[in-house]
XYZ file of N, CA and C in Angstrom:
417
model
N 54.996 133.871 104.909
C 53.717 134.429 104.750
C 53.537 134.861 103.121
N 54.651 135.584 102.641
C 54.742 135.574 101.211
C 54.520 134.720 100.409
N 54.904 132.982 101.072
C 54.868 132.071 99.987
C 53.223 131.556 99.989
N 52.526 132.060 101.086
C 51.383 131.650 101.049
C 50.359 132.422 100.136
N 50.921 133.539 99.888
C 49.660 134.094 98.679
C 50.606 133.988 97.235
N 52.018 133.710 97.405
C 52.356 133.202 96.009
C 51.844 131.907 95.528
N 51.492 130.875 96.525
C 51.112 129.657 95.897
C 49.444 129.580 96.061
N 49.119 130.235 97.221
C 47.755 130.139 97.602
C 46.810 130.835 96.958
N 46.776 131.883 96.122
C 46.204 132.471 95.047
C 45.982 131.530 93.968
N 47.177 131.113 92.869
C 46.781 130.240 92.152
C 46.179 128.577 92.318
N 46.622 128.433 93.811
C 46.075 127.130 94.191
C 44.520 127.235 94.258
N 44.251 128.394 94.909
C 42.657 128.806 94.919
C 41.917 128.974 93.764
N 42.496 129.412 92.626
C 42.066 129.699 91.656
C 41.774 128.302 90.768
N 42.643 127.487 90.919
C 42.191 125.891 90.487
C 41.390 125.348 90.943
N 41.266 125.618 92.487
C 39.897 124.936 93.290
C 38.583 125.471 92.829
N 38.731 126.962 92.587
C 37.243 127.534 91.919
C 37.265 126.729 90.421
N 38.381 126.586 89.510
C 38.022 126.248 88.436
C 37.864 124.633 88.336
N 38.028 123.774 89.390
C 37.804 122.536 89.607
C 36.401 122.477 89.851
N 35.629 123.457 90.411
C 33.958 123.304 90.712
C 33.383 123.208 89.341
N 34.084 124.064 88.331
C 33.093 124.133 87.210
C 33.013 122.733 86.367
N 33.783 121.577 86.939
C 33.321 120.387 86.238
C 31.961 120.141 86.852
N 31.353 120.474 87.811
C 30.231 120.201 88.497
C 30.242 118.815 89.313
N 31.450 118.258 90.026
C 31.566 117.223 90.732
C 32.003 117.699 92.182
N 32.399 118.980 92.079
C 32.774 119.595 93.538
C 34.467 119.463 93.686
N 34.514 119.788 94.561
C 36.118 119.846 94.973
C 36.545 118.569 95.202
N 37.630 117.788 94.797
C 38.140 116.627 94.888
C 38.740 116.684 96.446
N 38.192 115.405 97.013
C 38.834 115.303 98.631
C 40.267 115.368 98.542
N 40.970 114.824 97.400
C 42.416 114.621 97.550
C 42.905 116.226 97.216
N 42.513 116.902 96.765
C 42.998 118.498 96.212
C 42.876 119.071 97.491
N 41.854 118.857 98.277
C 41.677 119.366 99.404
C 42.675 118.995 100.373
N 42.981 117.729 100.477
C 43.784 117.479 101.536
C 45.115 117.696 101.050
N 45.502 117.918 99.989
C 46.957 118.185 99.598
C 47.066 119.398 99.784
N 46.170 120.433 99.420
C 46.076 121.951 99.836
C 46.326 122.021 101.310
N 45.553 121.350 102.210
C 45.545 121.419 103.634
C 47.286 120.929 104.074
N 47.667 119.848 103.637
C 48.841 119.348 103.937
C 50.037 120.193 103.501
N 49.896 120.953 102.324
C 50.972 121.767 101.935
C 51.012 122.971 102.894
N 49.583 123.483 103.027
C 49.857 124.624 103.697
C 50.203 124.717 105.249
N 49.964 123.535 105.838
C 50.123 123.397 107.273
C 51.177 123.693 107.603
N 52.521 122.933 107.367
C 53.640 123.210 107.779
C 54.276 124.759 107.627
N 53.695 125.242 106.278
C 54.113 126.709 105.904
C 53.403 127.688 106.874
N 52.208 127.316 107.238
C 51.568 128.275 108.096
C 52.243 128.271 109.466
N 52.396 127.317 109.826
C 52.896 126.885 111.445
C 54.274 127.611 111.597
N 55.141 127.229 110.555
C 56.376 127.818 110.271
C 56.337 129.419 110.333
N 55.873 130.106 109.384
C 55.621 131.566 109.248
C 54.890 132.047 110.422
N 53.754 131.405 111.350
C 53.397 131.884 112.779
C 54.385 131.809 113.751
N 55.111 130.623 113.690
C 56.260 130.519 114.741
C 57.251 131.873 114.565
N 57.774 132.176 113.164
C 58.337 133.278 112.830
C 58.045 134.341 113.409
N 56.653 134.698 113.224
C 56.223 136.115 113.497
C 56.164 136.324 114.961
N 55.989 135.173 115.775
C 55.978 134.966 116.823
C 57.175 135.320 117.856
N 58.457 134.664 117.340
C 59.575 134.864 117.673
C 59.869 136.123 117.451
N 59.617 136.966 116.327
C 60.048 138.352 115.754
C 59.089 139.514 116.869
N 58.041 138.860 117.665
C 57.488 139.699 118.557
C 56.175 140.184 118.298
N 55.582 139.722 117.097
C 54.189 140.037 116.621
C 53.271 139.245 117.421
N 52.058 139.996 117.635
C 51.149 139.783 118.570
C 50.248 138.677 117.840
N 49.569 138.033 118.699
C 48.473 136.802 118.338
C 47.646 137.469 117.381
N 47.059 138.616 117.800
C 45.920 139.407 116.830
C 46.836 139.583 115.348
N 47.768 140.202 115.512
C 48.472 140.516 113.902
C 48.476 138.984 113.185
N 49.053 138.029 113.873
C 49.196 136.764 113.250
C 48.104 136.175 112.762
N 46.947 136.162 113.592
C 45.551 135.779 113.116
C 44.976 136.671 111.790
N 45.380 138.043 112.175
C 44.736 138.840 111.211
C 45.357 138.799 109.762
N 46.912 138.303 109.588
C 47.417 138.069 108.568
C 46.870 136.807 107.692
N 46.755 135.982 108.572
C 46.197 134.401 108.330
C 45.127 134.685 107.826
N 44.110 135.374 108.731
C 42.703 135.394 108.200
C 42.459 136.584 106.764
N 43.360 137.383 106.916
C 43.565 138.002 105.395
C 43.998 137.186 104.173
N 45.032 136.315 104.532
C 45.496 135.326 103.401
C 44.128 134.242 103.105
N 43.227 133.733 104.239
C 42.404 133.017 103.684
C 41.314 133.741 102.992
N 40.796 134.884 103.536
C 39.718 135.561 102.723
C 40.243 136.160 101.200
N 41.817 136.241 100.936
C 42.221 136.311 99.565
C 42.136 135.247 98.944
N 42.497 134.126 99.572
C 42.421 132.836 98.879
C 40.748 132.278 98.505
N 39.953 132.882 99.042
C 38.258 132.468 99.003
C 38.189 133.177 97.731
N 38.389 134.444 97.906
C 38.237 135.213 96.706
C 38.822 134.795 95.050
N 39.832 134.268 95.450
C 40.665 133.867 94.296
C 39.742 132.503 93.879
N 39.519 131.701 94.772
C 38.640 130.306 94.344
C 37.312 131.124 93.662
N 36.642 132.036 94.165
C 35.616 132.565 93.273
C 35.877 133.057 91.956
N 36.862 133.979 91.815
C 37.485 134.348 90.712
C 38.007 133.235 89.962
N 38.496 132.411 90.050
C 38.608 130.940 89.401
C 37.427 130.526 88.729
N 36.352 130.185 89.735
C 35.143 129.868 89.357
C 34.072 130.671 88.240
N 34.477 131.864 88.536
C 33.712 132.897 87.689
C 34.137 132.869 86.483
N 35.452 133.531 86.384
C 36.443 133.892 85.246
C 36.734 132.971 84.457
N 36.513 131.755 84.899
C 37.185 130.972 84.028
C 36.198 129.503 83.379
N 34.891 130.231 83.695
C 33.635 129.115 83.296
C 33.678 128.923 81.847
N 34.174 129.871 81.024
C 33.996 129.479 79.702
C 35.391 129.406 78.789
N 36.456 129.081 79.701
C 37.699 129.066 79.294
C 37.992 127.628 78.588
N 38.848 127.686 77.662
C 39.207 126.214 77.213
C 39.873 125.282 77.860
N 39.945 124.059 77.533
C 40.956 123.285 78.253
C 42.392 123.854 78.368
N 42.739 124.378 77.258
C 44.255 124.679 77.144
C 44.533 125.839 78.214
N 43.341 126.738 78.528
C 43.719 127.938 79.353
C 43.788 127.199 80.643
N 42.614 126.426 80.989
C 42.477 125.535 82.347
C 43.851 125.092 82.556
N 44.473 124.199 81.556
C 45.639 123.777 81.696
C 46.953 124.735 82.198
N 46.859 125.859 81.398
C 47.938 126.857 81.712
C 47.756 127.344 83.175
N 46.401 127.549 83.681
C 46.315 128.015 85.210
C 46.566 126.886 85.711
N 46.498 125.831 85.910
C 46.859 124.618 86.794
C 48.248 124.546 86.381
N 48.844 124.562 85.285
C 50.493 124.722 85.592
C 51.108 125.630 86.252
N 50.469 127.221 86.095
C 51.167 128.111 86.862
C 50.964 128.112 88.255
N 49.665 127.389 88.664
C 49.630 126.883 90.167
C 50.716 126.194 90.437
N 50.898 124.967 89.814
C 51.857 124.249 90.160
C 53.301 124.641 90.237
N 53.778 125.482 89.369
C 54.975 126.388 89.620
C 54.939 127.271 90.542
N 53.949 127.877 90.928
C 54.134 128.682 92.211
C 54.169 127.923 93.338
N 53.669 126.888 93.475
C 53.867 125.900 94.724
C 55.289 125.414 94.810
N 56.003 124.957 93.382
C 57.306 124.776 93.412
C 58.343 125.833 93.636
N 57.971 126.940 93.347
C 58.689 128.194 93.718
C 58.623 128.502 95.129
N 57.731 128.334 95.512
C 57.718 128.677 97.256
C 58.138 127.570 97.691
N 58.129 126.292 97.445
C 58.716 125.313 98.472
C 60.493 125.689 98.200
N 60.983 125.894 96.889
C 62.304 126.113 96.690
C 62.968 127.426 97.321
N 62.028 128.316 97.389
C 62.277 129.589 97.660
C 62.158 129.677 99.552
N 61.103 129.256 100.121
C 60.953 129.164 101.362
C 61.004 128.040 102.356
N 60.349 126.934 101.953
C 60.242 125.519 102.881
C 61.585 124.805 102.584
N 62.023 124.567 101.534
C 63.321 123.931 101.798
C 64.500 124.433 102.353
N 64.643 125.589 102.064
C 65.835 126.282 102.976
C 65.689 126.208 104.088
N 64.395 126.498 104.661
C 64.210 126.176 106.347
C 64.392 125.091 106.666
N 63.604 124.277 106.029
C 63.803 122.501 106.544
C 65.069 122.255 106.694
N 66.188 122.620 105.731
C 67.355 122.278 105.705
C 68.259 122.501 106.723
N 68.014 124.169 107.008
C 68.619 124.911 108.339
C 68.212 124.110 109.371
N 66.939 123.608 109.795
C 66.573 123.232 111.001
C 66.757 121.685 111.077
N 66.730 120.982 109.907
C 66.798 119.456 110.235
C 67.224 119.221 109.125
N 68.326 119.389 108.721
C 69.256 119.101 107.241
C 69.277 117.673 107.162
N 69.600 116.855 108.154
C 70.018 115.408 107.982
C 68.756 114.786 107.457
N 67.585 115.090 107.670
C 66.260 114.608 107.471
C 65.622 115.231 106.521
N 65.818 116.603 105.782
C 65.134 117.208 105.006
C 64.584 116.669 103.734
N 65.542 115.955 102.997
C 65.366 115.243 101.680
C 64.335 113.916 102.063
N 64.651 113.146 103.036
C 63.761 112.142 103.653
C 62.437 112.541 103.708
N 62.236 113.511 104.542
C 60.885 114.337 104.757
C 60.145 114.706 103.458
N 60.719 115.079 102.643
C 60.242 115.695 101.448
C 59.921 114.658 100.395
N 60.432 113.391 100.709
C 60.148 112.496 99.889
C 58.870 111.649 100.389
N 58.861 111.731 101.890
C 57.658 111.101 102.623
C 56.423 112.039 102.330
N 56.748 113.424 102.033
C 55.369 114.266 101.411
C 54.928 113.823 100.352
N 55.708 113.654 99.351
C 55.392 113.331 97.736
C 54.899 111.695 97.666
N 55.444 111.269 98.754
C 54.946 109.402 98.686
C 53.589 109.681 99.468
N 53.341 110.430 100.611
C 51.780 110.614 101.079
C 50.898 111.287 99.942
N 51.144 112.129 99.246
C 50.546 112.833 98.232
C 50.192 111.731 97.213
N 51.292 110.932 96.586
C 50.635 110.155 95.781
C 49.958 108.892 96.482
N 50.049 108.541 97.654
C 49.238 107.376 98.133
C 47.717 108.163 98.304
N 47.526 109.198 98.687
C 46.527 109.839 98.760
C 45.528 109.760 97.224
N 46.466 110.144 96.381
C 45.841 110.199 94.968
C 45.442 108.644 94.422
N 46.144 107.829 94.791
C 46.142 106.184 94.779
C 44.631 105.798 95.395
N 44.503 106.157 96.874
C 43.666 105.587 97.680
C 42.058 106.204 97.176
N 42.161 107.367 96.758
C 41.015 108.074 96.469
C 40.539 107.938 95.157
N 41.615 107.477 94.312
C 40.854 106.907 92.922
C 41.407 107.960 91.980
N 41.980 108.872 92.445
C 42.302 110.281 91.232
C 43.200 109.894 90.444
C-alpha cells in the first residue's frame, strides 16, 4: 500500500505531464502502469484481508490511492505546463526511481518469499512484456 503511493504519485504526475504534448496518454504508458500496479494491488489487498481488514476498508484505501493519483495527474498537467524539457526529464526520472524503489523494497522480497525459484524468471518476463508492448505500439 505504501509502495502504491510511493510510485503512484510520481507515475501519475508523469501521466499528467504526458498530456501536455497534446497527443493524449500513450496506450503503452497506460498498459505499463496497469500491469505494474495490478500485482502490487492484489498482493496488498490479500495481505490486508489476511490481517483481518474488511472489504470496505480495503476498497476505501485503494479508492483513496486512486483519487490521490488522479489529483497527482492533474497536478502534473497543470504545474508543469510551462516546465522546461530538463525539468520534465527530472520528474520522469524521479518517477522511474520511485518505481524501482518500490520494486526493490516491496515486490521483489515478497516475490522471492513466495516463489523464489521463479522470481527472477517472472521479473525478466515482465520486462520483456514491457519491451514488447513498446515495440508493438511503436513507441
